[in-house]
Amino acid sequence: MKKFYYLIIALLLISLTAASAQESRLSGKRLQNSVLIAGGLFSESGSMANDVFPGAILRFSYGLDILLNNNWSIMPGAGVRVQVGEINHLGWVGGDPDAMDMADIYCQARYRVQADGATMIIGLGPQISRMIEPDTYYIDANPNDPLDGKDKFTRWSFSLMPSITFQQGKRFQWGFEANIGLSNSMKQYPELGRTGVIRFQYTALTCGWHF
């Protein structure tokens, strides 16, 4: 776990160093901080995907937008999110909904269009996530099942993060973001007959501030 925190710190330091260098080259340009809260729907896909609908996610994130010119920028950032499947079954006796806490590191290429005093920004880039609190199997029907208590998912996952953001006024911004899982997040237990593919997805409404 400590190595993951060191990785986050190193990436943020690299981002800040690159941002300072970029700021010195672009006179009149400025860096832009972005703080977002996102809430939306969580789902799974793949051969062993569970029926998690309705699933929900809540995410807090920070990004540092590094302007390259009037239209293009690069934004590295980090976030934390909670995603839960079958929220209508939470608390049910014997239920085992997929629930996990994730830490994210991402980097987006962003293109901005300005019109009528507002700015629309389209972003796309990779995201690496690590599970903070692992989700484990809870097999109430058979407490002696060998899967009981074992991790359901891999600690690391890789995805693509598209977004569209509308900046209005001096500070407020809102929009949409998504997470498209590219890696197999299902932990494999071939010796127990538990193999397959599960990928995570979400679509969320965002709102926050830029400064």
Coordinates of N, CA and C in Angstrom, one line a residue:
M1 N 0.8 -1.2 0.0 CA 0.0 0.0 0.0 C 0.9 1.3 0.0
K2 N 2.0 1.2 0.7 CA 2.9 2.4 0.8 C 3.4 2.7 -0.6
K3 N 3.7 1.7 -1.4 CA 4.3 1.9 -2.7 C 3.2 2.7 -3.6
F4 N 2.0 2.4 -3.4 CA 0.9 3.1 -4.1 C 0.9 4.6 -3.8
Y5 N 1.0 4.9 -2.5 CA 1.0 6.3 -2.0 C 2.2 7.0 -2.6
Y6 N 3.3 6.3 -2.6 CA 4.6 6.9 -3.1 C 4.4 7.2 -4.6
L7 N 3.7 6.3 -5.3 CA 3.5 6.5 -6.7 C 2.6 7.8 -7.0
I8 N 1.5 7.9 -6.2 CA 0.7 9.1 -6.3 C 1.5 10.4 -6.0
I9 N 2.3 10.4 -5.0 CA 3.1 11.6 -4.7 C 4.0 11.9 -5.8
A10 N 4.7 10.9 -6.3 CA 5.7 11.1 -7.4 C 5.0 11.6 -8.6
L11 N 3.8 11.1 -9.0 CA 3.1 11.6 -10.2 C 2.7 13.1 -10.0
L12 N 2.2 13.4 -8.8 CA 1.8 14.8 -8.5 C 3.0 15.7 -8.6
L13 N 4.1 15.3 -8.1 CA 5.3 16.1 -8.1 C 5.8 16.3 -9.6
I14 N 5.7 15.3 -10.4 CA 6.1 15.4 -11.8 C 5.1 16.4 -12.5
S15 N 3.9 16.2 -12.2 CA 2.9 17.1 -12.8 C 3.1 18.6 -12.5
L16 N 3.4 18.8 -11.2 CA 3.7 20.2 -10.8 C 4.9 20.8 -11.4
T17 N 6.0 19.9 -11.5 CA 7.2 20.4 -12.2 C 7.0 20.7 -13.6
A18 N 6.2 19.8 -14.3 CA 5.9 20.1 -15.7 C 5.0 21.3 -15.9
A19 N 4.1 21.5 -14.9 CA 3.2 22.7 -15.0 C 4.0 24.0 -14.8
S20 N 5.0 24.0 -13.9 CA 5.8 25.2 -13.7 C 6.6 25.5 -14.9
A21 N 7.2 24.5 -15.6 CA 8.0 24.7 -16.8 C 7.1 25.2 -17.9
Q22 N 5.9 24.7 -18.0 CA 4.9 25.1 -19.0 C 4.5 26.5 -18.8
E23 N 4.3 26.9 -17.6 CA 3.8 28.2 -17.2 C 4.9 29.3 -17.6
S24 N 6.1 28.9 -17.4 CA 7.2 29.8 -17.8 C 7.3 30.0 -19.3
R25 N 6.9 29.0 -20.1 CA 7.0 29.1 -21.5 C 5.8 29.8 -22.1
L26 N 4.7 29.8 -21.4 CA 3.5 30.4 -22.0 C 3.1 31.7 -21.3
S27 N 3.7 32.8 -21.7 CA 3.4 34.0 -21.1 C 1.9 34.4 -21.3
G28 N 1.3 34.8 -20.2 CA -0.1 35.2 -20.3 C -1.1 34.0 -20.1
K29 N -0.6 32.8 -20.1 CA -1.4 31.6 -19.9 C -1.3 31.3 -18.4
R30 N -2.3 30.6 -17.9 CA -2.2 30.2 -16.5 C -2.6 28.7 -16.3
L31 N -2.2 28.1 -15.2 CA -2.6 26.8 -14.9 C -4.0 26.9 -14.3
Q32 N -4.8 25.8 -14.4 CA -6.1 25.8 -13.9 C -6.3 24.6 -13.0
N33 N -6.8 24.8 -11.8 CA -7.1 23.7 -10.9 C -8.6 23.3 -11.1
S34 N -8.9 22.1 -11.0 CA -10.2 21.6 -11.2 C -10.6 20.6 -10.0
V35 N -11.7 20.9 -9.3 CA -12.2 20.1 -8.3 C -13.6 19.7 -8.6
L36 N -13.8 18.3 -8.6 CA -15.1 17.8 -9.1 C -15.7 16.8 -8.1
I37 N -17.0 16.8 -8.1 CA -17.8 15.8 -7.4 C -18.6 15.1 -8.5
A38 N -18.6 13.8 -8.5 CA -19.3 13.1 -9.6 C -20.2 12.0 -8.9
G39 N -21.4 11.9 -9.4 CA -22.4 10.9 -9.0 C -23.1 10.3 -10.1
G40 N -23.3 9.0 -10.2 CA -24.0 8.4 -11.3 C -24.2 6.9 -11.1
L41 N -24.2 6.2 -12.3 CA -24.6 4.8 -12.3 C -23.4 3.9 -12.6
F42 N -23.3 2.8 -11.9 CA -22.2 1.8 -12.0 C -22.7 0.5 -12.6
S43 N -21.9 -0.1 -13.5 CA -22.3 -1.4 -14.0 C -21.1 -2.2 -14.3
E44 N -21.3 -3.5 -14.6 CA -20.2 -4.4 -14.9 C -20.5 -5.1 -16.3
S45 N -19.4 -5.5 -17.0 CA -19.6 -6.2 -18.2 C -18.6 -7.4 -18.2
G46 N -18.8 -8.3 -19.1 CA -17.9 -9.5 -19.2 C -18.6 -10.8 -19.0
S47 N -17.9 -11.9 -19.2 CA -18.5 -13.2 -19.1 C -19.1 -13.5 -17.8
M48 N -18.5 -13.0 -16.7 CA -18.9 -13.3 -15.3 C -19.5 -12.0 -14.6
A49 N -19.9 -11.1 -15.4 CA -20.5 -9.8 -14.8 C -21.8 -10.1 -14.1
N50 N -21.9 -9.5 -12.9 CA -23.1 -9.7 -12.1 C -24.1 -8.6 -12.5
D51 N -25.3 -8.9 -12.2 CA -26.4 -8.0 -12.5 C -26.5 -7.0 -11.3
V52 N -25.7 -5.9 -11.4 CA -25.5 -5.0 -10.3 C -26.5 -3.8 -10.4
F53 N -27.4 -3.8 -11.4 CA -28.3 -2.7 -11.6 C -29.4 -2.7 -10.5
P54 N -29.8 -1.6 -9.8 CA -29.1 -0.3 -10.0 C -27.8 -0.2 -9.1
G55 N -26.7 0.1 -9.8 CA -25.5 0.4 -9.1 C -25.2 1.9 -9.1
A56 N -24.4 2.3 -8.1 CA -24.2 3.8 -8.0 C -22.7 4.0 -7.7
I57 N -22.2 5.2 -8.1 CA -20.8 5.6 -7.8 C -20.9 7.0 -7.2
L58 N -19.9 7.3 -6.4 CA -19.7 8.7 -5.9 C -18.2 8.9 -5.9
R59 N -17.8 10.0 -6.6 CA -16.3 10.2 -6.7 C -16.0 11.7 -6.5
F60 N -14.8 11.9 -5.8 CA -14.2 13.2 -5.6 C -12.9 13.2 -6.3
S61 N -12.6 14.2 -7.1 CA -11.3 14.2 -7.9 C -10.7 15.6 -8.0
Y62 N -9.4 15.7 -8.2 CA -8.7 16.9 -8.4 C -7.9 16.8 -9.7
G63 N -7.9 17.8 -10.5 CA -7.0 17.8 -11.7 C -6.3 19.1 -11.9
L64 N -5.1 19.0 -12.5 CA -4.3 20.2 -12.7 C -4.2 20.4 -14.3
D65 N -5.0 21.3 -14.8 CA -5.0 21.5 -16.2 C -3.8 22.4 -16.7
I66 N -3.0 21.8 -17.6 CA -1.8 22.5 -18.1 C -2.1 22.9 -19.5
L67 N -2.2 24.2 -19.7 CA -2.6 24.8 -21.0 C -1.4 24.7 -21.9
L68 N -1.6 24.1 -23.1 CA -0.6 24.0 -24.2 C -0.7 25.2 -25.2
N69 N -2.0 25.5 -25.5 CA -2.3 26.7 -26.3 C -3.7 27.1 -26.1
N70 N -4.3 27.8 -26.9 CA -5.7 28.3 -26.6 C -6.7 27.2 -26.7
N71 N -6.4 26.1 -27.3 CA -7.4 25.0 -27.4 C -7.0 23.7 -26.7
W72 N -5.8 23.4 -26.6 CA -5.3 22.1 -26.1 C -4.7 22.2 -24.7
S73 N -5.0 21.2 -23.9 CA -4.3 21.2 -22.5 C -4.2 19.7 -22.1
I74 N -3.4 19.5 -21.1 CA -3.2 18.1 -20.5 C -3.5 18.2 -19.1
M75 N -4.3 17.3 -18.6 CA -4.7 17.4 -17.2 C -4.4 16.1 -16.5
P76 N -3.4 16.0 -15.7 CA -3.2 14.9 -14.8 C -4.0 15.1 -13.5
G77 N -4.4 14.0 -12.9 CA -5.2 14.2 -11.7 C -5.3 12.9 -10.9
A78 N -6.0 13.0 -9.8 CA -6.2 11.9 -8.9 C -7.6 12.0 -8.3
G79 N -8.2 10.9 -7.9 CA -9.5 10.9 -7.3 C -9.7 9.7 -6.4
V80 N -10.8 9.7 -5.6 CA -11.2 8.5 -4.9 C -12.7 8.4 -5.2
R81 N -13.1 7.1 -5.2 CA -14.5 6.8 -5.5 C -15.0 5.6 -4.8
V82 N -16.3 5.6 -4.5 CA -17.0 4.4 -4.0 C -18.0 4.0 -5.0
Q83 N -18.0 2.7 -5.3 CA -19.0 2.2 -6.2 C -19.6 0.9 -5.6
V84 N -21.0 0.9 -5.8 CA -21.7 -0.2 -5.2 C -22.8 -0.7 -6.1
G85 N -22.9 -2.0 -6.3 CA -23.9 -2.6 -7.1 C -25.1 -3.0 -6.2
E86 N -26.3 -3.1 -6.9 CA -27.5 -3.6 -6.2 C -27.8 -2.8 -5.0
I87 N -27.8 -1.5 -5.1 CA -28.1 -0.6 -3.9 C -29.5 -0.9 -3.4
N88 N -30.4 -1.5 -4.2 CA -31.7 -1.8 -3.6 C -31.7 -3.0 -2.8
H89 N -30.5 -3.8 -2.8 CA -30.4 -5.0 -2.0 C -29.5 -4.8 -0.7
L90 N -29.0 -3.6 -0.5 CA -28.1 -3.4 0.6 C -28.8 -3.7 1.9
G91 N -28.2 -4.4 2.7 CA -28.7 -4.8 4.0 C -29.6 -6.0 4.0
W92 N -29.8 -6.6 2.8 CA -30.6 -7.8 2.8 C -29.8 -9.0 3.4
V93 N -30.5 -9.8 4.2 CA -29.8 -11.0 4.8 C -29.4 -12.0 3.7
G94 N -28.1 -12.3 3.7 CA -27.6 -13.3 2.7 C -27.2 -12.6 1.4
G95 N -27.3 -11.3 1.3 CA -27.0 -10.6 0.1 C -25.4 -10.4 0.0
D96 N -24.9 -10.3 -1.2 CA -23.5 -10.0 -1.4 C -23.3 -9.1 -2.6
P97 N -23.7 -7.8 -2.5 CA -23.5 -6.9 -3.6 C -22.1 -6.5 -3.7
D98 N -21.7 -6.3 -5.0 CA -20.3 -5.8 -5.3 C -20.1 -4.4 -4.8
A99 N -19.2 -4.2 -3.9 CA -19.0 -2.8 -3.3 C -17.5 -2.7 -3.1
M100 N -17.0 -1.5 -3.5 CA -15.5 -1.3 -3.4 C -15.2 0.2 -3.3
D101 N -14.0 0.5 -2.7 CA -13.5 1.8 -2.7 C -12.2 1.8 -3.6
M102 N -12.1 2.9 -4.4 CA -11.0 2.9 -5.4 C -10.3 4.2 -5.3
A103 N -9.0 4.2 -5.6 CA -8.2 5.4 -5.7 C -7.7 5.4 -7.2
D104 N -7.9 6.6 -7.8 CA -7.6 6.7 -9.3 C -6.5 7.7 -9.5
I105 N -5.7 7.4 -10.6 CA -4.8 8.3 -11.1 C -5.0 8.4 -12.6
Y106 N -5.2 9.6 -13.2 CA -5.5 9.7 -14.6 C -4.8 10.8 -15.3
C107 N -4.8 10.8 -16.6 CA -4.2 11.9 -17.4 C -5.0 12.0 -18.7
Q108 N -5.6 13.2 -18.9 CA -6.4 13.4 -20.0 C -5.8 14.4 -21.0
A109 N -6.0 14.2 -22.3 CA -5.8 15.3 -23.3 C -7.1 16.0 -23.4
R110 N -7.1 17.3 -23.4 CA -8.4 18.1 -23.4 C -8.4 19.1 -24.5
Y111 N -9.6 19.2 -25.1 CA -9.7 20.2 -26.2 C -10.9 21.1 -25.8
R112 N -10.7 22.4 -25.9 CA -11.7 23.4 -25.5 C -12.2 24.2 -26.6
V113 N -13.5 24.5 -26.5 CA -14.2 25.3 -27.5 C -15.0 26.4 -26.8
Q114 N -14.8 27.6 -27.2 CA -15.4 28.7 -26.5 C -16.5 29.4 -27.3
A115 N -17.6 29.6 -26.7 CA -18.8 30.2 -27.4 C -19.7 30.9 -26.5
D116 N -20.2 32.0 -26.8 CA -21.2 32.8 -26.0 C -20.8 32.9 -24.5
G117 N -19.5 33.1 -24.2 CA -19.1 33.3 -22.9 C -18.9 32.1 -22.1
A118 N -19.1 30.9 -22.6 CA -18.9 29.6 -21.9 C -17.9 28.8 -22.7
T119 N -17.3 27.9 -21.9 CA -16.2 27.0 -22.5 C -16.6 25.6 -22.4
M120 N -16.6 24.8 -23.5 CA -16.8 23.4 -23.5 C -15.5 22.7 -23.7
I121 N -15.2 21.7 -22.8 CA -13.9 21.0 -22.8 C -14.2 19.5 -23.0
I122 N -13.6 18.9 -24.0 CA -13.8 17.5 -24.3 C -12.5 16.8 -23.9
G123 N -12.5 15.8 -23.0 CA -11.3 15.2 -22.5 C -11.4 13.7 -22.7
L124 N -10.2 13.1 -22.9 CA -10.0 11.6 -23.0 C -8.6 11.2 -22.6
G125 N -8.6 10.1 -21.8 CA -7.2 9.7 -21.4 C -7.3 8.4 -20.6
P126 N -6.2 7.8 -20.3 CA -6.1 6.6 -19.5 C -6.3 6.8 -18.0
Q127 N -6.7 5.8 -17.3 CA -6.8 5.9 -15.8 C -6.4 4.6 -15.2
I128 N -5.6 4.7 -14.1 CA -5.1 3.5 -13.4 C -5.8 3.6 -12.0
S129 N -6.3 2.5 -11.6 CA -7.0 2.5 -10.3 C -6.5 1.4 -9.4
R130 N -6.5 1.7 -8.1 CA -6.2 0.6 -7.1 C -7.3 0.5 -6.1
M131 N -7.7 -0.7 -5.7 CA -8.7 -0.9 -4.8 C -8.2 -0.6 -3.4
I132 N -8.8 0.3 -2.7 CA -8.4 0.6 -1.3 C -8.9 -0.4 -0.3
E133 N -10.2 -0.7 -0.3 CA -10.8 -1.7 0.5 C -11.3 -2.8 -0.4
P134 N -10.7 -4.0 -0.4 CA -11.2 -5.1 -1.3 C -12.5 -5.6 -0.9
D135 N -13.2 -6.1 -2.0 CA -14.5 -6.7 -1.8 C -14.3 -8.2 -1.8
T136 N -14.9 -8.9 -0.8 CA -14.7 -10.4 -0.7 C -16.0 -11.1 -0.8
Y137 N -15.8 -12.4 -1.2 CA -17.0 -13.2 -1.3 C -17.7 -13.5 0.1
Y138 N -19.0 -13.4 0.1 CA -19.7 -13.8 1.3 C -20.8 -14.7 0.8
I139 N -20.6 -16.0 1.1 CA -21.5 -17.1 0.6 C -22.3 -17.6 1.8
D140 N -23.4 -16.9 2.1 CA -24.2 -17.2 3.3 C -24.8 -18.6 3.2
A141 N -25.1 -19.1 2.0 CA -25.8 -20.4 1.8 C -24.9 -21.5 2.2
N142 N -23.5 -21.3 2.1 CA -22.6 -22.4 2.4 C -21.3 -21.7 3.0
P143 N -21.3 -21.6 4.4 CA -20.2 -20.9 5.0 C -18.9 -21.7 4.8
N144 N -18.9 -22.9 4.4 CA -17.7 -23.7 4.2 C -17.2 -23.6 2.8
D145 N -17.9 -22.8 1.9 CA -17.4 -22.7 0.6 C -16.0 -22.1 0.6
P146 N -15.1 -22.7 -0.2 CA -13.7 -22.2 -0.2 C -13.5 -20.8 -0.7
L147 N -14.5 -20.3 -1.4 CA -14.4 -18.9 -1.9 C -14.7 -17.9 -0.9
D148 N -15.4 -18.3 0.2 CA -15.9 -17.4 1.2 C -14.7 -16.7 1.8
G149 N -14.8 -15.3 1.8 CA -13.7 -14.5 2.4 C -12.6 -14.1 1.5
K150 N -12.6 -14.7 0.3 CA -11.5 -14.4 -0.7 C -11.8 -13.2 -1.5
D151 N -10.8 -12.5 -2.0 CA -11.0 -11.2 -2.8 C -11.8 -11.6 -4.1
K152 N -12.8 -10.8 -4.4 CA -13.5 -10.9 -5.7 C -12.7 -10.4 -6.8
F153 N -12.0 -9.2 -6.6 CA -11.4 -8.5 -7.7 C -9.9 -8.2 -7.5
T154 N -9.2 -8.0 -8.6 CA -7.8 -7.6 -8.6 C -7.7 -6.3 -7.9
R155 N -6.5 -6.0 -7.3 CA -6.3 -4.7 -6.7 C -6.1 -3.6 -7.7
W156 N -5.5 -3.9 -8.9 CA -5.2 -2.9 -9.9 C -6.1 -3.1 -11.1
S157 N -6.5 -2.0 -11.7 CA -7.3 -2.0 -12.9 C -7.0 -0.8 -13.8
F158 N -7.2 -1.0 -15.1 CA -6.9 0.0 -16.1 C -8.1 0.3 -16.9
S159 N -8.3 1.6 -17.2 CA -9.6 2.0 -17.9 C -9.3 3.3 -18.8
L160 N -10.3 3.6 -19.5 CA -10.3 4.8 -20.3 C -11.4 5.8 -19.8
M161 N -11.0 7.1 -19.6 CA -11.9 8.0 -19.0 C -12.2 9.2 -20.0
P162 N -13.4 9.2 -20.7 CA -13.8 10.3 -21.4 C -14.7 11.3 -20.6
S163 N -14.7 12.5 -21.0 CA -15.5 13.5 -20.2 C -15.8 14.7 -21.1
I164 N -16.9 15.4 -20.7 CA -17.2 16.6 -21.3 C -17.6 17.6 -20.2
T165 N -17.0 18.8 -20.2 CA -17.1 19.7 -19.1 C -17.5 21.1 -19.7
F166 N -18.5 21.7 -19.0 CA -18.9 23.1 -19.4 C -18.5 24.0 -18.3
Q167 N -17.7 25.0 -18.6 CA -17.3 26.0 -17.6 C -18.1 27.3 -17.8
Q168 N -18.8 27.7 -16.8 CA -19.6 28.9 -16.9 C -19.3 29.9 -15.8
G169 N -19.1 31.1 -16.1 CA -18.7 32.1 -15.1 C -17.3 31.9 -14.8
K170 N -16.9 32.5 -13.6 CA -15.5 32.5 -13.3 C -15.0 31.2 -12.5
R171 N -16.0 30.5 -12.0 CA -15.6 29.4 -11.1 C -16.3 28.1 -11.4
F172 N -17.6 28.2 -11.7 CA -18.5 27.0 -11.7 C -18.2 26.1 -13.0
Q173 N -18.3 24.8 -12.8 CA -18.3 23.9 -14.0 C -19.1 22.7 -13.7
W174 N -19.7 22.1 -14.8 CA -20.5 20.9 -14.7 C -20.3 20.1 -16.0
G175 N -20.7 18.9 -16.0 CA -20.6 18.1 -17.2 C -20.9 16.6 -16.9
F176 N -20.2 15.8 -17.7 CA -20.3 14.3 -17.6 C -19.0 13.6 -17.7
E177 N -18.8 12.5 -17.0 CA -17.6 11.7 -17.2 C -18.0 10.2 -17.1
A178 N -17.1 9.4 -17.7 CA -17.4 8.0 -17.7 C -16.1 7.2 -17.5
N179 N -16.2 6.0 -17.1 CA -15.1 5.1 -16.9 C -15.4 3.8 -17.7
I180 N -14.5 3.5 -18.7 CA -14.7 2.3 -19.5 C -13.6 1.3 -19.2
G181 N -13.9 0.3 -18.5 CA -13.0 -0.7 -18.1 C -12.3 -1.5 -19.2
L182 N -11.0 -1.5 -19.2 CA -10.3 -2.2 -20.3 C -9.6 -3.5 -19.8
S183 N -9.3 -3.5 -18.5 CA -8.6 -4.7 -17.9 C -9.6 -5.6 -17.3
N184 N -9.3 -6.9 -17.1 CA -10.1 -7.9 -16.4 C -9.9 -7.7 -14.9
S185 N -11.0 -7.3 -14.2 CA -10.9 -7.0 -12.8 C -11.3 -8.2 -11.9
M186 N -11.7 -9.3 -12.5 CA -12.1 -10.4 -11.8 C -10.8 -11.2 -11.4
K187 N -10.7 -11.5 -10.1 CA -9.6 -12.3 -9.6 C -9.8 -13.8 -9.9
Q188 N -8.8 -14.4 -10.5 CA -9.0 -15.8 -11.0 C -8.6 -16.8 -9.9
Y189 N -9.5 -17.8 -9.8 CA -9.2 -19.0 -8.9 C -9.5 -20.2 -9.7
P190 N -8.6 -20.6 -10.6 CA -8.8 -21.8 -11.4 C -8.9 -23.1 -10.6
E191 N -8.2 -23.1 -9.5 CA -8.2 -24.3 -8.7 C -9.6 -24.5 -8.0
L192 N -10.4 -23.4 -7.9 CA -11.7 -23.5 -7.3 C -12.8 -23.4 -8.4
G193 N -12.4 -23.4 -9.7 CA -13.4 -23.3 -10.8 C -14.0 -21.9 -10.9
R194 N -13.3 -20.9 -10.5 CA -13.9 -19.5 -10.5 C -12.9 -18.7 -11.4
T195 N -13.3 -18.6 -12.7 CA -12.5 -17.8 -13.7 C -13.5 -17.1 -14.6
G196 N -13.0 -16.1 -15.3 CA -13.9 -15.3 -16.2 C -13.4 -13.9 -16.3
V197 N -14.3 -13.0 -16.8 CA -14.0 -11.6 -17.1 C -15.1 -10.7 -16.5
I198 N -14.6 -9.7 -15.7 CA -15.5 -8.7 -15.2 C -14.8 -7.3 -15.4
R199 N -15.5 -6.4 -16.1 CA -14.9 -5.1 -16.3 C -15.9 -4.1 -15.7
F200 N -15.3 -3.0 -15.1 CA -16.2 -2.0 -14.5 C -16.4 -0.8 -15.4
Q201 N -17.6 -0.3 -15.3 CA -18.0 0.9 -16.1 C -18.9 1.8 -15.2
Y202 N -18.8 3.1 -15.4 CA -19.7 4.0 -14.8 C -20.0 5.2 -15.7
T203 N -21.1 5.9 -15.5 CA -21.4 7.1 -16.2 C -21.9 8.1 -15.1
A204 N -21.4 9.3 -15.0 CA -21.7 10.2 -13.9 C -21.9 11.6 -14.3
L205 N -22.7 12.3 -13.6 CA -22.9 13.8 -13.7 C -21.9 14.4 -12.8
T206 N -21.2 15.4 -13.3 CA -20.1 16.1 -12.5 C -20.5 17.6 -12.2
C207 N -20.1 18.1 -11.1 CA -20.1 19.5 -10.9 C -19.0 19.9 -9.9
G208 N -18.6 21.1 -10.0 CA -17.4 21.5 -9.2 C -16.9 22.9 -9.5
W209 N -15.6 23.1 -9.3 CA -15.1 24.5 -9.4 C -13.7 24.4 -10.2
H210 N -13.4 25.5 -10.9 CA -12.1 25.6 -11.5 C -11.6 27.0 -11.1
F211 N -10.3 27.0 -10.8 CA -9.7 28.3 -10.4 C -8.2 28.3 -10.7

